[in-house]
Structures are given as C-alpha cells and as structure tokens.
mmCIF file of C-alpha atoms in Angstrom:
data_model
loop_
_atom_site.group_PDB
_atom_site.id
_atom_site.type_symbol
_atom_site.label_atom_id
_atom_site.label_comp_id
_atom_site.label_asym_id
_atom_site.label_seq_id
_atom_site.Cartn_x
_atom_site.Cartn_y
_atom_site.Cartn_z
ATOM 1 C CA MET A 170 -17.087 -33.744 9.313
ATOM 2 C CA THR A 171 -15.776 -30.307 8.108
ATOM 3 C CA ALA A 172 -12.777 -28.813 10.059
ATOM 4 C CA ARG A 173 -14.234 -25.238 11.743
ATOM 5 C CA VAL A 174 -11.995 -22.175 11.664
ATOM 6 C CA GLY A 175 -13.119 -19.669 13.409
ATOM 7 C CA VAL A 176 -12.283 -15.194 11.917
ATOM 8 C CA VAL A 177 -12.451 -13.513 14.084
ATOM 9 C CA THR A 178 -14.100 -9.668 13.710
ATOM 10 C CA PHE A 179 -12.910 -6.376 16.431
ATOM 11 C CA PRO A 180 -14.254 -2.826 15.472
ATOM 12 C CA GLY A 181 -11.739 -1.972 12.910
ATOM 13 C CA THR A 182 -11.340 -5.266 10.932
ATOM 14 C CA LEU A 183 -11.582 -4.978 6.960
ATOM 15 C CA ASP A 184 -10.910 -8.183 5.869
ATOM 16 C CA ASP A 185 -13.330 -10.612 7.945
ATOM 17 C CA ARG A 186 -15.347 -11.442 4.601
ATOM 18 C CA ASP A 187 -11.952 -12.156 2.218
ATOM 19 C CA THR A 188 -10.540 -14.313 4.907
ATOM 20 C CA GLN A 189 -13.832 -16.169 5.338
ATOM 21 C CA ARG A 190 -14.345 -16.861 1.576
ATOM 22 C CA ALA A 191 -10.490 -18.328 1.581
ATOM 23 C CA VAL A 192 -11.199 -20.871 4.334
ATOM 24 C CA ARG A 193 -14.480 -21.476 2.020
ATOM 25 C CA ILE A 194 -12.909 -22.042 -0.581
ATOM 26 C CA ALA A 195 -9.741 -24.571 1.051
ATOM 27 C CA GLY A 196 -12.749 -26.569 1.793
ATOM 28 C CA LEU A 197 -13.089 -25.672 5.393
ATOM 29 C CA GLU A 198 -16.499 -24.590 7.620
ATOM 30 C CA PRO A 199 -15.710 -20.799 8.281
ATOM 31 C CA VAL A 200 -17.244 -19.793 12.058
ATOM 32 C CA PRO A 201 -17.170 -15.328 12.313
ATOM 33 C CA LEU A 202 -16.103 -14.823 15.783
ATOM 34 C CA TRP A 203 -17.028 -11.216 17.401
ATOM 35 C CA HIS A 204 -14.492 -9.730 19.830
ATOM 36 C CA ARG A 205 -16.761 -10.711 22.504
ATOM 37 C CA ASP A 206 -17.074 -13.712 22.361
ATOM 38 C CA LYS A 207 -15.314 -15.506 25.099
ATOM 39 C CA ASP A 208 -16.801 -19.001 23.557
ATOM 40 C CA LEU A 209 -14.560 -20.030 20.384
ATOM 41 C CA LYS A 210 -17.423 -22.153 19.170
ATOM 42 C CA GLN A 211 -15.405 -25.267 18.918
ATOM 43 C CA VAL A 212 -13.564 -24.212 16.541
ATOM 44 C CA ASP A 213 -10.490 -26.606 15.619
ATOM 45 C CA ALA A 214 -8.129 -22.878 14.407
ATOM 46 C CA VAL A 215 -8.587 -19.407 14.065
ATOM 47 C CA VAL A 216 -7.632 -16.420 11.637
ATOM 48 C CA LEU A 217 -7.350 -13.209 12.933
ATOM 49 C CA PRO A 218 -7.201 -11.102 10.077
ATOM 50 C CA GLY A 219 -6.813 -7.506 8.691
ATOM 51 C CA GLY A 220 -7.545 -4.350 9.383
ATOM 52 C CA PHE A 221 -7.564 -1.561 12.218
ATOM 53 C CA SER A 222 -8.813 -3.096 15.028
ATOM 54 C CA TYR A 223 -9.656 -0.305 17.256
ATOM 55 C CA GLY A 224 -8.415 2.079 15.109
ATOM 56 C CA ASP A 225 -5.243 1.221 16.280
ATOM 57 C CA TYR A 226 -5.728 3.888 18.779
ATOM 58 C CA LEU A 227 -3.052 3.408 20.874
ATOM 59 C CA ARG A 228 -1.239 1.171 19.095
ATOM 60 C CA ALA A 229 -1.791 -1.188 16.027
ATOM 61 C CA GLY A 230 -3.383 -4.074 17.583
ATOM 62 C CA ALA A 231 -2.371 -3.125 21.656
ATOM 63 C CA ILE A 232 -5.976 -2.776 22.754
ATOM 64 C CA SER A 233 -7.866 -6.082 20.535
ATOM 65 C CA ARG A 234 -4.896 -7.915 22.510
ATOM 66 C CA PHE A 235 -7.637 -7.262 25.448
ATOM 67 C CA SER A 236 -10.562 -8.096 24.184
ATOM 68 C CA PRO A 237 -13.023 -11.018 25.638
ATOM 69 C CA VAL A 238 -11.990 -13.445 22.527
ATOM 70 C CA MET A 239 -8.010 -13.485 22.617
ATOM 71 C CA GLU A 240 -7.968 -14.372 25.915
ATOM 72 C CA THR A 241 -9.580 -17.226 24.948
ATOM 73 C CA VAL A 242 -7.415 -17.212 22.140
ATOM 74 C CA ILE A 243 -4.001 -16.645 23.544
ATOM 75 C CA ASP A 244 -4.555 -19.897 26.017
ATOM 76 C CA GLN A 245 -6.012 -22.455 23.388
ATOM 77 C CA ALA A 246 -2.732 -20.890 21.167
ATOM 78 C CA LYS A 247 -0.512 -21.677 24.210
ATOM 79 C CA GLY A 248 -2.562 -25.174 24.173
ATOM 80 C CA GLY A 249 -1.346 -25.935 20.557
ATOM 81 C CA MET A 250 -4.532 -24.590 18.551
ATOM 82 C CA PRO A 251 -3.146 -23.327 15.209
ATOM 83 C CA VAL A 252 -3.548 -19.257 14.872
ATOM 84 C CA LEU A 253 -3.056 -16.888 11.632
ATOM 85 C CA GLY A 254 -2.147 -13.553 12.076
ATOM 86 C CA ILE A 255 -2.527 -11.397 8.787
ATOM 87 C CA CYS A 256 -1.076 -7.809 9.057
ATOM 88 C CA ASN A 257 -3.425 -6.290 11.859
ATOM 89 C CA GLY A 258 -3.571 -9.796 13.415
ATOM 90 C CA PHE A 259 0.178 -10.164 13.451
ATOM 91 C CA GLN A 260 0.234 -7.149 15.619
ATOM 92 C CA VAL A 261 -2.178 -8.478 17.717
ATOM 93 C CA LEU A 262 -0.242 -11.313 17.989
ATOM 94 C CA THR A 263 2.866 -9.664 18.665
ATOM 95 C CA GLU A 264 0.560 -7.369 21.431
ATOM 96 C CA SER A 265 -0.155 -10.743 22.807
ATOM 97 C CA HIS A 266 3.379 -11.940 23.523
ATOM 98 C CA LEU A 267 2.312 -14.819 21.831
ATOM 99 C CA LEU A 268 4.683 -14.340 18.802
ATOM 100 C CA PRO A 269 8.199 -11.570 19.831
ATOM 101 C CA GLY A 270 9.252 -7.908 19.127
ATOM 102 C CA ALA A 271 6.601 -5.910 18.004
ATOM 103 C CA MET A 272 5.041 -3.816 14.983
ATOM 104 C CA LEU A 273 6.000 -0.203 13.855
ATOM 105 C CA ARG A 274 5.202 2.685 11.237
ATOM 106 C CA ASN A 275 7.272 2.070 7.988
ATOM 107 C CA ASN A 276 10.143 3.400 8.192
ATOM 108 C CA HIS A 277 9.106 6.142 5.163
ATOM 109 C CA LEU A 278 5.593 6.672 6.868
ATOM 110 C CA HIS A 279 3.919 5.954 3.672
ATOM 111 C CA PHE A 280 0.559 3.237 3.678
ATOM 112 C CA ILE A 281 1.862 0.716 1.136
ATOM 113 C CA CYS A 282 -0.100 -1.422 -0.951
ATOM 114 C CA ARG A 283 1.396 -3.710 -3.962
ATOM 115 C CA GLU A 284 1.669 -7.256 -5.311
ATOM 116 C CA GLN A 285 4.727 -8.450 -2.751
ATOM 117 C CA LYS A 286 7.018 -11.554 -3.515
ATOM 118 C CA LEU A 287 8.342 -13.478 -0.544
ATOM 119 C CA ARG A 288 10.394 -16.303 -0.167
ATOM 120 C CA VAL A 289 8.402 -19.505 2.149
ATOM 121 C CA GLU A 290 11.367 -19.377 4.724
ATOM 122 C CA ASN A 291 9.387 -22.310 7.037
ATOM 123 C CA ALA A 292 7.472 -25.157 5.465
ATOM 124 C CA ASN A 293 6.956 -26.834 8.552
ATOM 125 C CA THR A 294 4.405 -24.855 10.077
ATOM 126 C CA ALA A 295 0.344 -25.554 10.459
ATOM 127 C CA TRP A 296 0.090 -22.881 7.811
ATOM 128 C CA THR A 297 2.978 -23.373 5.489
ATOM 129 C CA SER A 298 2.674 -27.251 4.871
ATOM 130 C CA ASP A 299 1.407 -26.536 1.384
ATOM 131 C CA TYR A 300 4.318 -24.479 -0.013
ATOM 132 C CA GLU A 301 7.908 -26.240 -0.043
ATOM 133 C CA ALA A 302 11.040 -24.261 2.003
ATOM 134 C CA GLY A 303 12.586 -21.787 -0.440
ATOM 135 C CA GLN A 304 9.393 -21.417 -2.881
ATOM 136 C CA GLU A 305 8.747 -18.075 -3.920
ATOM 137 C CA ILE A 306 4.789 -16.785 -3.913
ATOM 138 C CA SER A 307 3.970 -13.422 -4.349
ATOM 139 C CA ILE A 308 0.418 -11.999 -2.668
ATOM 140 C CA PRO A 309 -0.562 -8.260 -1.856
ATOM 141 C CA LEU A 310 0.896 -5.982 0.530
ATOM 142 C CA LYS A 311 -1.111 -3.447 2.350
ATOM 143 C CA ASN A 312 -0.151 -1.675 5.628
ATOM 144 C CA ILE A 313 0.871 1.577 7.461
ATOM 145 C CA ASP A 314 2.597 0.158 10.589
ATOM 146 C CA GLY A 315 4.277 -3.081 8.958
ATOM 147 C CA ARG A 316 7.821 -2.858 9.996
ATOM 148 C CA TYR A 317 9.304 -5.436 11.787
ATOM 149 C CA VAL A 318 11.297 -5.198 15.077
ATOM 150 C CA ALA A 319 12.641 -6.967 17.820
ATOM 151 C CA ASP A 320 16.498 -7.246 20.058
ATOM 152 C CA GLU A 321 19.914 -8.466 18.628
ATOM 153 C CA HIS A 322 19.395 -11.562 20.519
ATOM 154 C CA THR A 323 15.643 -12.259 19.985
ATOM 155 C CA LEU A 324 16.403 -12.360 16.112
ATOM 156 C CA ASP A 325 19.660 -14.015 16.192
ATOM 157 C CA GLU A 326 17.147 -16.607 17.909
ATOM 158 C CA LEU A 327 14.563 -16.704 15.386
ATOM 159 C CA GLU A 328 16.923 -17.442 12.742
ATOM 160 C CA ALA A 329 18.794 -20.371 14.814
ATOM 161 C CA GLU A 330 15.331 -22.037 15.156
ATOM 162 C CA GLY A 331 14.846 -21.568 11.615
ATOM 163 C CA ARG A 332 11.484 -19.531 13.037
ATOM 164 C CA VAL A 333 11.686 -16.427 10.027
ATOM 165 C CA ALA A 334 8.498 -17.671 7.928
ATOM 166 C CA PHE A 335 8.756 -15.545 5.189
ATOM 167 C CA ARG A 336 11.150 -13.033 3.873
ATOM 168 C CA TYR A 337 10.812 -10.239 1.964
ATOM 169 C CA LEU A 338 12.120 -10.848 -1.806
ATOM 170 C CA ASP A 339 12.703 -7.780 -4.630
ATOM 171 C CA GLY A 340 12.997 -5.127 -1.700
ATOM 172 C CA ASN A 341 11.928 -4.355 1.643
ATOM 173 C CA PRO A 342 8.785 -2.852 1.903
ATOM 174 C CA ASN A 343 8.577 -1.358 4.946
ATOM 175 C CA GLY A 344 12.444 -1.258 6.609
ATOM 176 C CA SER A 345 11.111 -4.367 8.612
ATOM 177 C CA LEU A 346 14.660 -5.724 10.498
ATOM 178 C CA ARG A 347 16.421 -8.694 8.016
ATOM 179 C CA ASP A 348 12.989 -8.415 5.759
ATOM 180 C CA ILE A 349 11.103 -10.213 7.863
ATOM 181 C CA ALA A 350 7.956 -11.005 6.777
ATOM 182 C CA GLY A 351 6.352 -13.246 8.623
ATOM 183 C CA ILE A 352 6.901 -15.331 12.253
ATOM 184 C CA THR A 353 5.931 -18.591 13.775
ATOM 185 C CA ASN A 354 6.334 -19.319 17.859
ATOM 186 C CA GLU A 355 8.325 -21.972 18.522
ATOM 187 C CA ALA A 356 5.788 -24.810 18.204
ATOM 188 C CA GLY A 357 4.923 -24.162 14.377
ATOM 189 C CA ASN A 358 0.915 -23.647 15.283
ATOM 190 C CA VAL A 359 1.357 -19.553 16.018
ATOM 191 C CA VAL A 360 1.818 -18.016 12.596
ATOM 192 C CA GLY A 361 2.158 -14.131 11.839
ATOM 193 C CA LEU A 362 2.813 -12.301 8.477
ATOM 194 C CA MET A 363 2.231 -8.484 7.140
ATOM 195 C CA PRO A 364 1.423 -9.764 3.365
ATOM 196 C CA HIS A 365 -2.501 -10.845 2.791
ATOM 197 C CA PRO A 366 -2.897 -14.704 1.414
ATOM 198 C CA GLU A 367 -6.542 -14.106 1.846
ATOM 199 C CA HIS A 368 -6.592 -11.807 -1.042
ATOM 200 C CA ALA A 369 -4.721 -14.062 -3.954
ATOM 201 C CA VAL A 370 -7.170 -17.088 -3.692
ATOM 202 C CA GLU A 371 -9.123 -16.669 -6.431
ATOM 203 C CA PRO A 372 -8.055 -16.555 -10.421
ATOM 204 C CA LEU A 373 -10.392 -14.063 -11.239
ATOM 205 C CA VAL A 374 -9.724 -11.162 -8.519
ATOM 206 C CA GLY A 375 -6.974 -9.575 -6.757
ATOM 207 C CA THR A 376 -3.270 -9.771 -8.141
ATOM 208 C CA GLY A 377 -4.982 -13.619 -10.601
ATOM 209 C CA ARG A 378 -3.177 -15.463 -8.300
ATOM 210 C CA THR A 379 -3.513 -18.158 -6.414
ATOM 211 C CA ASP A 380 -0.796 -17.897 -4.315
ATOM 212 C CA GLY A 381 -1.918 -17.474 -0.950
ATOM 213 C CA LEU A 382 -4.327 -20.649 -0.891
ATOM 214 C CA GLY A 383 -1.260 -22.655 0.290
ATOM 215 C CA PHE A 384 -1.717 -21.119 4.213
ATOM 216 C CA PHE A 385 -5.858 -22.514 3.745
ATOM 217 C CA THR A 386 -4.959 -25.791 2.650
ATOM 218 C CA SER A 387 -1.819 -26.608 4.508
ATOM 219 C CA ILE A 388 -4.419 -26.211 7.765
ATOM 220 C CA LEU A 389 -7.325 -28.469 5.946
ATOM 221 C CA ARG A 390 -4.302 -30.963 5.718
ATOM 222 C CA LYS A 391 -3.637 -30.695 9.361
ATOM 223 C CA LEU A 392 -6.888 -30.019 10.434
ATOM 224 C CA VAL A 393 -8.125 -33.417 8.909
ATOM 225 C CA ASN A 394 -5.301 -35.469 9.800
ATOM 226 C CA ALA A 395 -5.429 -34.846 13.118
ATOM 227 C CA SER A 396 -9.044 -35.777 12.976
ATOM 228 C CA MET B 280 -8.358 15.295 41.644
ATOM 229 C CA ALA B 281 -4.314 14.466 40.756
ATOM 230 C CA ARG B 282 -3.273 14.360 38.113
ATOM 231 C CA VAL B 283 -0.380 11.293 36.504
ATOM 232 C CA VAL B 284 1.516 11.615 33.965
ATOM 233 C CA VAL B 285 3.019 8.864 31.871
ATOM 234 C CA ASP B 286 5.065 9.347 28.513
ATOM 235 C CA VAL B 287 6.559 6.942 26.586
ATOM 236 C CA MET B 288 9.269 7.177 24.537
ATOM 237 C CA LEU B 289 10.814 4.621 21.389
ATOM 238 C CA LYS B 290 13.882 3.153 23.121
ATOM 239 C CA PRO B 291 17.000 4.848 22.286
ATOM 240 C CA GLU B 292 17.899 2.554 19.376
ATOM 241 C CA ILE B 293 14.882 2.047 17.708
ATOM 242 C CA LEU B 294 15.017 4.004 14.726
ATOM 243 C CA ASP B 295 12.308 6.810 14.576
ATOM 244 C CA PRO B 296 11.115 7.572 11.529
ATOM 245 C CA GLN B 297 8.272 10.408 12.680
ATOM 246 C CA GLY B 298 10.970 12.460 14.484
ATOM 247 C CA GLN B 299 13.226 12.211 11.407
ATOM 248 C CA ALA B 300 10.226 13.405 9.528
ATOM 249 C CA VAL B 301 9.861 16.340 12.032
ATOM 250 C CA GLN B 302 14.000 17.280 12.450
ATOM 251 C CA ARG B 303 14.130 17.264 8.388
ATOM 252 C CA ALA B 304 10.817 19.641 8.222
ATOM 253 C CA LEU B 305 12.252 22.014 10.967
ATOM 254 C CA PRO B 306 15.516 23.671 8.411
ATOM 255 C CA ARG B 307 12.439 24.830 5.975
ATOM 256 C CA LEU B 308 10.663 26.623 8.801
ATOM 257 C CA GLY B 309 13.689 28.355 9.531
ATOM 258 C CA TYR B 310 14.383 26.861 13.089
ATOM 259 C CA GLU B 311 18.497 26.058 12.390
ATOM 260 C CA GLY B 312 20.676 23.930 15.226
ATOM 261 C CA ILE B 313 18.464 21.341 15.836
ATOM 262 C CA ALA B 314 20.630 17.454 15.782
ATOM 263 C CA ASP B 315 17.555 15.262 16.275
ATOM 264 C CA VAL B 316 14.039 14.560 16.965
ATOM 265 C CA ARG B 317 12.271 11.933 18.899
ATOM 266 C CA GLN B 318 8.517 11.786 19.085
ATOM 267 C CA GLY B 319 6.892 10.192 21.983
ATOM 268 C CA LYS B 320 3.290 10.069 23.863
ATOM 269 C CA ARG B 321 2.183 11.578 26.686
ATOM 270 C CA PHE B 322 -0.806 10.558 28.523
ATOM 271 C CA GLU B 323 -2.307 12.816 31.388
ATOM 272 C CA LEU B 324 -4.856 10.642 33.858
ATOM 273 C CA GLU B 325 -7.274 12.082 36.171
ATOM 274 C CA VAL B 326 -7.352 10.147 39.370
ATOM 275 C CA GLU B 327 -10.214 9.826 41.110
ATOM 276 C CA GLY B 328 -9.251 9.402 45.344
ATOM 277 C CA PRO B 329 -5.265 10.054 46.302
ATOM 278 C CA VAL B 330 -2.379 9.232 44.435
ATOM 279 C CA ASP B 331 -0.607 6.783 47.270
ATOM 280 C CA ASP B 332 1.376 4.176 46.465
ATOM 281 C CA ALA B 333 -0.880 0.995 45.618
ATOM 282 C CA ALA B 334 -2.552 3.652 43.149
ATOM 283 C CA LEU B 335 1.122 5.061 41.509
ATOM 284 C CA ALA B 336 1.535 1.050 41.466
ATOM 285 C CA ARG B 337 -1.262 -0.223 39.259
ATOM 286 C CA ILE B 338 -0.896 3.170 37.586
ATOM 287 C CA HIS B 339 2.718 1.510 36.409
ATOM 288 C CA GLU B 340 1.507 -1.633 35.847
ATOM 289 C CA MET B 341 -1.317 0.104 33.678
ATOM 290 C CA ALA B 342 1.591 1.738 31.687
ATOM 291 C CA GLU B 343 4.036 -1.309 31.302
ATOM 292 C CA THR B 344 1.472 -3.780 30.284
ATOM 293 C CA PHE B 345 -1.298 -1.424 28.317
ATOM 294 C CA LEU B 346 -0.228 2.377 27.048
ATOM 295 C CA ALA B 347 3.652 1.494 27.093
ATOM 296 C CA ASN B 348 4.940 -1.668 23.709
ATOM 297 C CA THR B 349 7.799 -2.905 26.278
ATOM 298 C CA VAL B 350 9.592 -4.769 23.571
ATOM 299 C CA ILE B 351 9.905 -1.038 22.192
ATOM 300 C CA GLU B 352 8.796 1.326 24.511
ATOM 301 C CA ASN B 353 10.357 2.900 27.357
ATOM 302 C CA PHE B 354 8.332 5.003 29.835
ATOM 303 C CA THR B 355 7.722 7.009 33.246
ATOM 304 C CA VAL B 356 5.271 7.794 35.682
ATOM 305 C CA ARG B 357 4.601 11.541 38.190
ATOM 306 C CA VAL B 358 2.531 13.071 39.567
ATOM 307 C CA ASP B 359 1.647 16.403 38.098
ATOM 308 C CA SER B 360 1.630 18.603 40.367
#
C-alpha cells in the first residue's frame, strides 16, 4: 500500500495543490485535509503548506494553531508522526510550540520572492535523509514574515544538538538569527523551513530545478521502510 | 459592559524594524528629537458581566496563550476605567 501524506488546507493556504503534486511525484498518496477535520484520515505523515492561513491577522500561524486539525496534528507529532511545515506551515509549528522560537516580519520589511540557496545541515531527519549533510540546494523563497528568532540559550541548544536543519547561503534574506532557514525537533520527525521545496520538484516549471524533491522522497523512504 | 485593554509589545531585545521605519520617517515630517520608536498592538475587549478576579484571570490566560506570543512579546492587562 502506498504511504499516505496529509496536506492541510486552512482558509488562506496557497500552496496545498503544489504540495499535493510534489507528494504524488515522489510516489506517495496525497490526502487533502481540511482545517476543521479533527480526524487525520489515517495518514502516515502531514505537511502544513505555505500561504497566509487565517490571513495572518493576529500573527502568522497564530490562529491556525488552534484549529481542530492542529489539535490532532500536535498530539500525533508528539507521538512521532512526521510533520513538515513549509513557510506558513513553519510559522504554525512555532506557534504550536512543536518547534522552538518564533517568526517575525523580515528585517527589511519587504516581501521577498527569489531562488534561495541553502545548506542542508542535518540529513538525519524524517524529511532530509535523501540529502547529505553539507549539501547545497536551491529552492524558491517567498515570504514577508521569515525572520527566525529565539533566545540565545535556545539558539545555542539548537546548534549543539544539530537541530539547525537548513541555513541560508549567499546572503541572509530576512535577518534570521544565525542564518537559520529551518529547524527540526529533538526526535527529527518535525521539520520546519521558510523556503519552498514543493515548488522545485519538476524540471519544466518553477526554477527548473528539482532540488526540493528530496524532502518527499526522504519521507517515502522512511514510511516504506517503517511499514 | 466593562472594557479590558491588553497591550502587547515586542520584548526589548527583539529587533522591531516597523518601529525603526516609523522613527526614521519622523525627521522628514519635521518631528525632531524622537530617539526610538517601538510599535505594539492594543486589544480592547468588551466584557459581558462583572470584571472580577476570575474574569481577569481568564483574560490573562487568553493573552498568554493567544493574543501574545510570549516567546517574542510581553503583554499587560488592565481594566479601562
């Protein structure tokens, strides 16, 4: 049986269809989940895609964090279910305290949209095992609230435990502390990052690169090996 | 109905580029002598029933879990007289 990956749609989510397509291209079965679903339809993993859930009205990700679907996602993520948060999804994960720190307005206050070079720092997470530590990839970045912050103690802890999963290369696009583009939780099942791997999975569209496909093939490998 | 005000501000150590942008615009508008600006949020809550200790405790909890993100923000709760 094909592994099932849930893709959550909140009101204001934009990248759910691209994420479903990326999941399908990697050989997995995408399962659309609605923000009011408490039931995750027996998926093996969940992706929280990018966009502007609930209009980002209070803070990015703050209102979504209390949606019925997130109650179950938070619970199951703590039990080891793989969860990937991309952009707004990353903001939802920090607001949910599944990942430490918080996301703030870019230090230059502009919306930014460009191809972004990253270094994969941790290739031992559920979503990065098809990369190699130190590998450089290039995927699209598009956001206005992408500045990762945490207190010094948390940052030191993340560094010491190898939980900085991705770092920006060739310039920090938003003022993120220590050039952090993405992090993982202690267990490595929850990963969040600002740039968009789901927009770089087909040679014909987007950047023309397929550097983002590894996220989805990593989870395929993990889920198939586990079953 | 009583009004309770929740003020939310970024913690002092967190960079506030919005406040800085406002501060930099001030001299252009002829307002000199403002050394720093920080921008926050103010929530005005119209509360049904009495604003007793229990009601205030609930609002405090609401502010702590939802209105403010205490990783980056401080907040205060007060009854608007």
